[in-house]
Short mmCIF file of the N, C-alpha and C atoms (twelve columns), coordinates in Angstrom:
data_MODEL
# 
_entry.id   MODEL 
# 
loop_
_atom_site.group_PDB 
_atom_site.id 
_atom_site.type_symbol 
_atom_site.label_atom_id 
_atom_site.label_alt_id 
_atom_site.label_comp_id 
_atom_site.label_asym_id 
_atom_site.label_seq_id 
_atom_site.Cartn_x 
_atom_site.Cartn_y 
_atom_site.Cartn_z 
_atom_site.pdbx_PDB_model_num 
ATOM 1   N N  . GLY A 1  0.804  -1.179 0.000   1 
ATOM 2   C CA . GLY A 1  0.000  0.000  0.000   1 
ATOM 3   C C  . GLY A 1  0.854  1.254  0.000   1 
ATOM 4   N N  . GLU A 2  0.179  2.344  0.098   1 
ATOM 5   C CA . GLU A 2  0.849  3.643  0.061   1 
ATOM 6   C C  . GLU A 2  1.830  3.818  1.224   1 
ATOM 7   N N  . LYS A 3  1.454  3.337  2.409   1 
ATOM 8   C CA . LYS A 3  2.337  3.473  3.575   1 
ATOM 9   C C  . LYS A 3  3.658  2.734  3.355   1 
ATOM 10  N N  . ALA A 4  3.573  1.508  2.831   1 
ATOM 11  C CA . ALA A 4  4.783  0.719  2.565   1 
ATOM 12  C C  . ALA A 4  5.632  1.381  1.488   1 
ATOM 13  N N  . GLU A 5  4.967  1.944  0.478   1 
ATOM 14  C CA . GLU A 5  5.701  2.618  -0.599  1 
ATOM 15  C C  . GLU A 5  6.447  3.832  -0.059  1 
ATOM 16  N N  . TRP A 6  5.774  4.621  0.782   1 
ATOM 17  C CA . TRP A 6  6.431  5.772  1.382   1 
ATOM 18  C C  . TRP A 6  7.606  5.341  2.258   1 
ATOM 19  N N  . SER A 7  7.414  4.309  3.055   1 
ATOM 20  C CA . SER A 7  8.485  3.826  3.930   1 
ATOM 21  C C  . SER A 7  9.683  3.380  3.121   1 
ATOM 22  N N  . SER A 8  9.443  2.687  2.026   1 
ATOM 23  C CA . SER A 8  10.530 2.234  1.158   1 
ATOM 24  C C  . SER A 8  11.268 3.422  0.546   1 
ATOM 25  N N  . ARG A 9  10.535 4.407  0.105   1 
ATOM 26  C CA . ARG A 9  11.160 5.603  -0.485  1 
ATOM 27  C C  . ARG A 9  11.974 6.370  0.553   1 
ATOM 28  N N  . VAL A 10 11.435 6.463  1.744   1 
ATOM 29  C CA . VAL A 10 12.151 7.167  2.811   1 
ATOM 30  C C  . VAL A 10 13.423 6.413  3.179   1 
ATOM 31  N N  . ALA A 11 13.362 5.099  3.236   1 
ATOM 32  C CA . ALA A 11 14.562 4.301  3.524   1 
ATOM 33  C C  . ALA A 11 15.625 4.541  2.461   1 
ATOM 34  N N  . THR A 12 15.216 4.623  1.198   1 
ATOM 35  C CA . THR A 12 16.152 4.897  0.105   1 
ATOM 36  C C  . THR A 12 16.742 6.298  0.257   1 
ATOM 37  N N  . LEU A 13 15.911 7.265  0.611   1 
ATOM 38  C CA . LEU A 13 16.385 8.633  0.837   1 
ATOM 39  C C  . LEU A 13 17.408 8.674  1.964   1 
ATOM 40  N N  . LEU A 14 17.155 7.951  3.036   1 
ATOM 41  C CA . LEU A 14 18.090 7.929  4.164   1 
ATOM 42  C C  . LEU A 14 19.423 7.309  3.762   1 
ATOM 43  N N  . GLU A 15 19.385 6.270  2.940   1 
ATOM 44  C CA . GLU A 15 20.626 5.669  2.439   1 
ATOM 45  C C  . GLU A 15 21.412 6.669  1.604   1 
ATOM 46  N N  . LEU A 16 20.713 7.434  0.771   1 
ATOM 47  C CA . LEU A 16 21.377 8.445  -0.048  1 
ATOM 48  C C  . LEU A 16 22.020 9.519  0.822   1 
ATOM 49  N N  . ILE A 17 21.303 9.975  1.833   1 
ATOM 50  C CA . ILE A 17 21.868 10.976 2.742   1 
ATOM 51  C C  . ILE A 17 23.104 10.419 3.443   1 
ATOM 52  N N  . GLU A 18 23.039 9.174  3.879   1 
ATOM 53  C CA . GLU A 18 24.202 8.548  4.530   1 
ATOM 54  C C  . GLU A 18 25.386 8.467  3.571   1 
ATOM 55  N N  . ASP A 19 25.140 8.097  2.325   1 
ATOM 56  C CA . ASP A 19 26.225 8.032  1.345   1 
ATOM 57  C C  . ASP A 19 26.831 9.415  1.104   1 
ATOM 58  N N  . LEU A 20 25.976 10.426 0.992   1 
ATOM 59  C CA . LEU A 20 26.473 11.792 0.795   1 
ATOM 60  C C  . LEU A 20 27.302 12.253 1.989   1 
ATOM 61  N N  . MET A 21 26.822 11.979 3.193   1 
ATOM 62  C CA . MET A 21 27.564 12.399 4.385   1 
ATOM 63  C C  . MET A 21 28.876 11.642 4.504   1 
ATOM 64  N N  . ARG A 22 28.879 10.384 4.122   1 
ATOM 65  C CA . ARG A 22 30.126 9.612  4.127   1 
ATOM 66  C C  . ARG A 22 31.127 10.243 3.167   1 
ATOM 67  N N  . ASP A 23 30.654 10.642 1.974   1 
ATOM 68  C CA . ASP A 23 31.540 11.276 1.004   1 
ATOM 69  C C  . ASP A 23 32.016 12.641 1.489   1 
ATOM 70  N N  . VAL A 24 31.171 13.374 2.188   1 
ATOM 71  C CA . VAL A 24 31.569 14.649 2.773   1 
ATOM 72  C C  . VAL A 24 32.718 14.428 3.749   1 
ATOM 73  N N  . VAL A 25 32.622 13.393 4.562   1 
ATOM 74  C CA . VAL A 25 33.690 13.084 5.517   1 
ATOM 75  C C  . VAL A 25 34.967 12.681 4.791   1 
ATOM 76  N N  . VAL A 26 34.849 11.865 3.750   1 
ATOM 77  C CA . VAL A 26 36.027 11.452 2.968   1 
ATOM 78  C C  . VAL A 26 36.737 12.676 2.411   1 
ATOM 79  N N  . ILE A 27 35.967 13.607 1.864   1 
ATOM 80  C CA . ILE A 27 36.572 14.814 1.292   1 
ATOM 81  C C  . ILE A 27 37.158 15.701 2.389   1 
ATOM 82  N N  . ALA A 28 36.407 15.922 3.454   1 
ATOM 83  C CA . ALA A 28 36.860 16.821 4.528   1 
ATOM 84  C C  . ALA A 28 38.122 16.323 5.214   1 
ATOM 85  N N  . THR A 29 38.247 15.023 5.324   1 
ATOM 86  C CA . THR A 29 39.406 14.459 6.026   1 
ATOM 87  C C  . THR A 29 40.515 14.029 5.070   1 
ATOM 88  N N  . ALA A 30 40.300 14.252 3.775   1 
ATOM 89  C CA . ALA A 30 41.277 13.851 2.758   1 
ATOM 90  C C  . ALA A 30 41.654 12.381 2.920   1 
ATOM 91  N N  . ALA A 31 40.647 11.562 3.143   1 
ATOM 92  C CA . ALA A 31 40.880 10.139 3.398   1 
ATOM 93  C C  . ALA A 31 41.343 9.381  2.159   1 
ATOM 94  N N  . GLY A 32 41.124 9.932  0.978   1 
ATOM 95  C CA . GLY A 32 41.600 9.289  -0.231  1 
ATOM 96  C C  . GLY A 32 40.839 8.029  -0.610  1 
ATOM 97  N N  . ARG A 33 39.672 7.837  -0.067  1 
ATOM 98  C CA . ARG A 33 38.862 6.650  -0.390  1 
ATOM 99  C C  . ARG A 33 37.945 6.977  -1.558  1 
ATOM 100 N N  . PRO A 34 37.519 5.967  -2.297  1 
ATOM 101 C CA . PRO A 34 36.591 6.221  -3.408  1 
ATOM 102 C C  . PRO A 34 35.255 6.762  -2.887  1 
ATOM 103 N N  . LEU A 35 34.677 7.658  -3.657  1 
ATOM 104 C CA . LEU A 35 33.386 8.224  -3.284  1 
ATOM 105 C C  . LEU A 35 32.265 7.262  -3.630  1 
ATOM 106 N N  . ARG A 36 31.236 7.256  -2.811  1 
ATOM 107 C CA . ARG A 36 30.058 6.423  -3.091  1 
ATOM 108 C C  . ARG A 36 29.126 7.104  -4.074  1 
ATOM 109 N N  . THR A 37 29.264 8.409  -4.213  1 
ATOM 110 C CA . THR A 37 28.445 9.172  -5.150  1 
ATOM 111 C C  . THR A 37 29.362 9.839  -6.176  1 
ATOM 112 N N  . PRO A 38 29.931 9.042  -7.093  1 
ATOM 113 C CA . PRO A 38 30.870 9.592  -8.069  1 
ATOM 114 C C  . PRO A 38 30.166 10.522 -9.051  1 
ATOM 115 N N  . GLY A 39 30.949 11.404 -9.641  1 
ATOM 116 C CA . GLY A 39 30.417 12.305 -10.646 1 
ATOM 117 C C  . GLY A 39 29.886 13.611 -10.102 1 
ATOM 118 N N  . VAL A 40 29.887 13.771 -8.801  1 
ATOM 119 C CA . VAL A 40 29.395 15.017 -8.193  1 
ATOM 120 C C  . VAL A 40 30.410 15.564 -7.189  1 
ATOM 121 N N  . GLU A 41 31.682 15.424 -7.526  1 
ATOM 122 C CA . GLU A 41 32.714 15.811 -6.573  1 
ATOM 123 C C  . GLU A 41 32.712 17.305 -6.268  1 
ATOM 124 N N  . ALA A 42 32.494 18.145 -7.275  1 
ATOM 125 C CA . ALA A 42 32.493 19.598 -7.026  1 
ATOM 126 C C  . ALA A 42 31.385 19.992 -6.042  1 
ATOM 127 N N  . PRO A 43 30.130 19.555 -6.251  1 
ATOM 128 C CA . PRO A 43 29.111 19.885 -5.247  1 
ATOM 129 C C  . PRO A 43 29.409 19.270 -3.879  1 
ATOM 130 N N  . LEU A 44 30.007 18.087 -3.866  1 
ATOM 131 C CA . LEU A 44 30.359 17.459 -2.591  1 
ATOM 132 C C  . LEU A 44 31.421 18.276 -1.856  1 
ATOM 133 N N  . ARG A 45 32.343 18.851 -2.595  1 
ATOM 134 C CA . ARG A 45 33.366 19.696 -1.958  1 
ATOM 135 C C  . ARG A 45 32.719 20.920 -1.310  1 
ATOM 136 N N  . ARG A 46 31.751 21.528 -2.004  1 
ATOM 137 C CA . ARG A 46 31.037 22.678 -1.433  1 
ATOM 138 C C  . ARG A 46 30.232 22.252 -0.204  1 
ATOM 139 N N  . LEU A 47 29.583 21.107 -0.318  1 
ATOM 140 C CA . LEU A 47 28.812 20.584 0.809   1 
ATOM 141 C C  . LEU A 47 29.725 20.290 1.994   1 
ATOM 142 N N  . SER A 48 30.884 19.728 1.701   1 
ATOM 143 C CA . SER A 48 31.854 19.411 2.748   1 
ATOM 144 C C  . SER A 48 32.316 20.679 3.464   1 
ATOM 145 N N  . ALA A 49 32.600 21.710 2.688   1 
ATOM 146 C CA . ALA A 49 33.048 22.967 3.286   1 
ATOM 147 C C  . ALA A 49 31.959 23.573 4.177   1 
ATOM 148 N N  . ALA A 50 30.703 23.371 3.791   1 
ATOM 149 C CA . ALA A 50 29.599 23.946 4.554   1 
ATOM 150 C C  . ALA A 50 29.231 23.117 5.790   1 
ATOM 151 N N  . LEU A 51 29.399 21.802 5.713   1 
ATOM 152 C CA . LEU A 51 28.882 20.929 6.763   1 
ATOM 153 C C  . LEU A 51 29.913 20.375 7.740   1 
ATOM 154 N N  . TRP A 52 31.167 20.367 7.369   1 
ATOM 155 C CA . TRP A 52 32.165 19.714 8.217   1 
ATOM 156 C C  . TRP A 52 32.540 20.619 9.369   1 
ATOM 157 N N  . PRO A 53 32.610 20.155 10.589  1 
ATOM 158 C CA . PRO A 53 32.230 18.830 11.053  1 
ATOM 159 C C  . PRO A 53 30.827 18.778 11.655  1 
ATOM 160 N N  . GLY A 54 30.349 19.902 12.200  1 
ATOM 161 C CA . GLY A 54 29.112 19.881 12.971  1 
ATOM 162 C C  . GLY A 54 27.871 19.473 12.194  1 
ATOM 163 N N  . GLY A 55 27.772 19.941 10.958  1 
ATOM 164 C CA . GLY A 55 26.603 19.618 10.154  1 
ATOM 165 C C  . GLY A 55 26.503 18.142 9.829   1 
ATOM 166 N N  . VAL A 56 27.641 17.487 9.714   1 
ATOM 167 C CA . VAL A 56 27.640 16.045 9.447   1 
ATOM 168 C C  . VAL A 56 27.044 15.303 10.641  1 
ATOM 169 N N  . ARG A 57 27.398 15.716 11.840  1 
ATOM 170 C CA . ARG A 57 26.850 15.095 13.058  1 
ATOM 171 C C  . ARG A 57 25.342 15.337 13.138  1 
ATOM 172 N N  . ILE A 58 24.915 16.537 12.813  1 
ATOM 173 C CA . ILE A 58 23.485 16.845 12.835  1 
ATOM 174 C C  . ILE A 58 22.742 15.967 11.824  1 
ATOM 175 N N  . ALA A 59 23.304 15.835 10.626  1 
ATOM 176 C CA . ALA A 59 22.677 14.994 9.602   1 
ATOM 177 C C  . ALA A 59 22.632 13.538 10.044  1 
ATOM 178 N N  . ALA A 60 23.710 13.053 10.623  1 
ATOM 179 C CA . ALA A 60 23.751 11.664 11.094  1 
ATOM 180 C C  . ALA A 60 22.710 11.431 12.190  1 
ATOM 181 N N  . ASP A 61 22.590 12.383 13.096  1 
ATOM 182 C CA . ASP A 61 21.579 12.265 14.156  1 
ATOM 183 C C  . ASP A 61 20.166 12.270 13.579  1 
ATOM 184 N N  . ALA A 62 19.927 13.130 12.586  1 
ATOM 185 C CA . ALA A 62 18.605 13.207 11.961  1 
ATOM 186 C C  . ALA A 62 18.264 11.906 11.242  1 
ATOM 187 N N  . VAL A 63 19.246 11.320 10.560  1 
ATOM 188 C CA . VAL A 63 19.017 10.042 9.875   1 
ATOM 189 C C  . VAL A 63 18.733 8.941  10.904  1 
ATOM 190 N N  . ALA A 64 19.489 8.926  11.986  1 
ATOM 191 C CA . ALA A 64 19.267 7.908  13.023  1 
ATOM 192 C C  . ALA A 64 17.866 8.048  13.616  1 
ATOM 193 N N  . GLU A 65 17.442 9.272  13.865  1 
ATOM 194 C CA . GLU A 65 16.108 9.510  14.405  1 
ATOM 195 C C  . GLU A 65 15.033 9.077  13.400  1 
ATOM 196 N N  . ALA A 66 15.245 9.383  12.133  1 
ATOM 197 C CA . ALA A 66 14.290 8.986  11.098  1 
ATOM 198 C C  . ALA A 66 14.193 7.466  11.009  1 
ATOM 199 N N  . ARG A 67 15.328 6.789  11.080  1 
ATOM 200 C CA . ARG A 67 15.308 5.321  11.054  1 
ATOM 201 C C  . ARG A 67 14.561 4.758  12.270  1 
ATOM 202 N N  . ALA A 68 14.771 5.364  13.422  1 
ATOM 203 C CA . ALA A 68 14.072 4.919  14.632  1 
ATOM 204 C C  . ALA A 68 12.561 5.111  14.481  1 
ATOM 205 N N  . GLN A 69 12.151 6.224  13.900  1 
ATOM 206 C CA . GLN A 69 10.730 6.474  13.682  1 
ATOM 207 C C  . GLN A 69 10.137 5.446  12.721  1 
ATOM 208 N N  . LEU A 70 10.869 5.142  11.643  1 
ATOM 209 C CA . LEU A 70 10.381 4.126  10.706  1 
ATOM 210 C C  . LEU A 70 10.238 2.781  11.401  1 
ATOM 211 N N  . ALA A 71 11.194 2.466  12.271  1 
ATOM 212 C CA . ALA A 71 11.150 1.193  13.001  1 
ATOM 213 C C  . ALA A 71 9.944  1.131  13.940  1 
ATOM 214 N N  . LEU A 72 9.499  2.302  14.396  1 
ATOM 215 C CA . LEU A 72 8.329  2.365  15.266  1 
ATOM 216 C C  . LEU A 72 7.026  2.432  14.469  1 
ATOM 217 N N  . ASN A 73 7.163  2.264  13.151  1 
ATOM 218 C CA . ASN A 73 6.017  2.227  12.250  1 
ATOM 219 C C  . ASN A 73 5.368  3.592  12.042  1 
ATOM 220 N N  . VAL A 74 6.143  4.667  12.217  1 
ATOM 221 C CA . VAL A 74 5.660  6.000  11.873  1 
ATOM 222 C C  . VAL A 74 5.604  6.070  10.353  1 
ATOM 223 N N  . THR A 75 4.601  6.737  9.810   1 
ATOM 224 C CA . THR A 75 4.474  6.789  8.358   1 
ATOM 225 C C  . THR A 75 5.654  7.527  7.735   1 
ATOM 226 N N  . GLY A 76 5.993  7.101  6.530   1 
ATOM 227 C CA . GLY A 76 7.108  7.714  5.811   1 
ATOM 228 C C  . GLY A 76 6.921  9.202  5.610   1 
ATOM 229 N N  . ARG A 77 5.690  9.619  5.331   1 
ATOM 230 C CA . ARG A 77 5.429  11.055 5.144   1 
ATOM 231 C C  . ARG A 77 5.762  11.846 6.401   1 
ATOM 232 N N  . LEU A 78 5.374  11.334 7.551   1 
ATOM 233 C CA . LEU A 78 5.681  12.034 8.804   1 
ATOM 234 C C  . LEU A 78 7.182  12.052 9.078   1 
ATOM 235 N N  . VAL A 79 7.842  10.962 8.739   1 
ATOM 236 C CA . VAL A 79 9.293  10.894 8.929   1 
ATOM 237 C C  . VAL A 79 9.984  11.940 8.066   1 
ATOM 238 N N  . VAL A 80 9.558  12.066 6.811   1 
ATOM 239 C CA . VAL A 80 10.150 13.067 5.920   1 
ATOM 240 C C  . VAL A 80 9.875  14.474 6.446   1 
ATOM 241 N N  . ASP A 81 8.645  14.723 6.888   1 
ATOM 242 C CA . ASP A 81 8.330  16.036 7.457   1 
ATOM 243 C C  . ASP A 81 9.266  16.372 8.619   1 
ATOM 244 N N  . ALA A 82 9.470  15.415 9.504   1 
ATOM 245 C CA . ALA A 82 10.340 15.634 10.659  1 
ATOM 246 C C  . ALA A 82 11.793 15.823 10.219  1 
ATOM 247 N N  . LEU A 83 12.209 15.122 9.193   1 
ATOM 248 C CA . LEU A 83 13.581 15.203 8.693   1 
ATOM 249 C C  . LEU A 83 13.848 16.569 8.056   1 
ATOM 250 N N  . VAL A 84 12.884 17.064 7.329   1 
ATOM 251 C CA . VAL A 84 13.062 18.305 6.580   1 
ATOM 252 C C  . VAL A 84 12.815 19.543 7.439   1 
ATOM 253 N N  . PHE A 85 11.857 19.446 8.332   1 
ATOM 254 C CA . PHE A 85 11.494 20.620 9.116   1 
ATOM 255 C C  . PHE A 85 11.955 20.427 10.508  1 
# 
């Protein structure tokens, strides 16, 4: 149903955010590891400059909270609302 579809989409969105934040950390720390989101290095560098280090922690906390809400069977729409606002 619609609830399951939203939950699946939100889970995919959370994975994307985690991959982006991981790449931000790789760039910020000059770790030299391959990026999980190749082809967008210039925007990732700008994102890294804006978010490192505190914003990355905030994003990680928000993703963890969103995952916890999904696990508690909160609807995907509500999870996205809480994540964005």
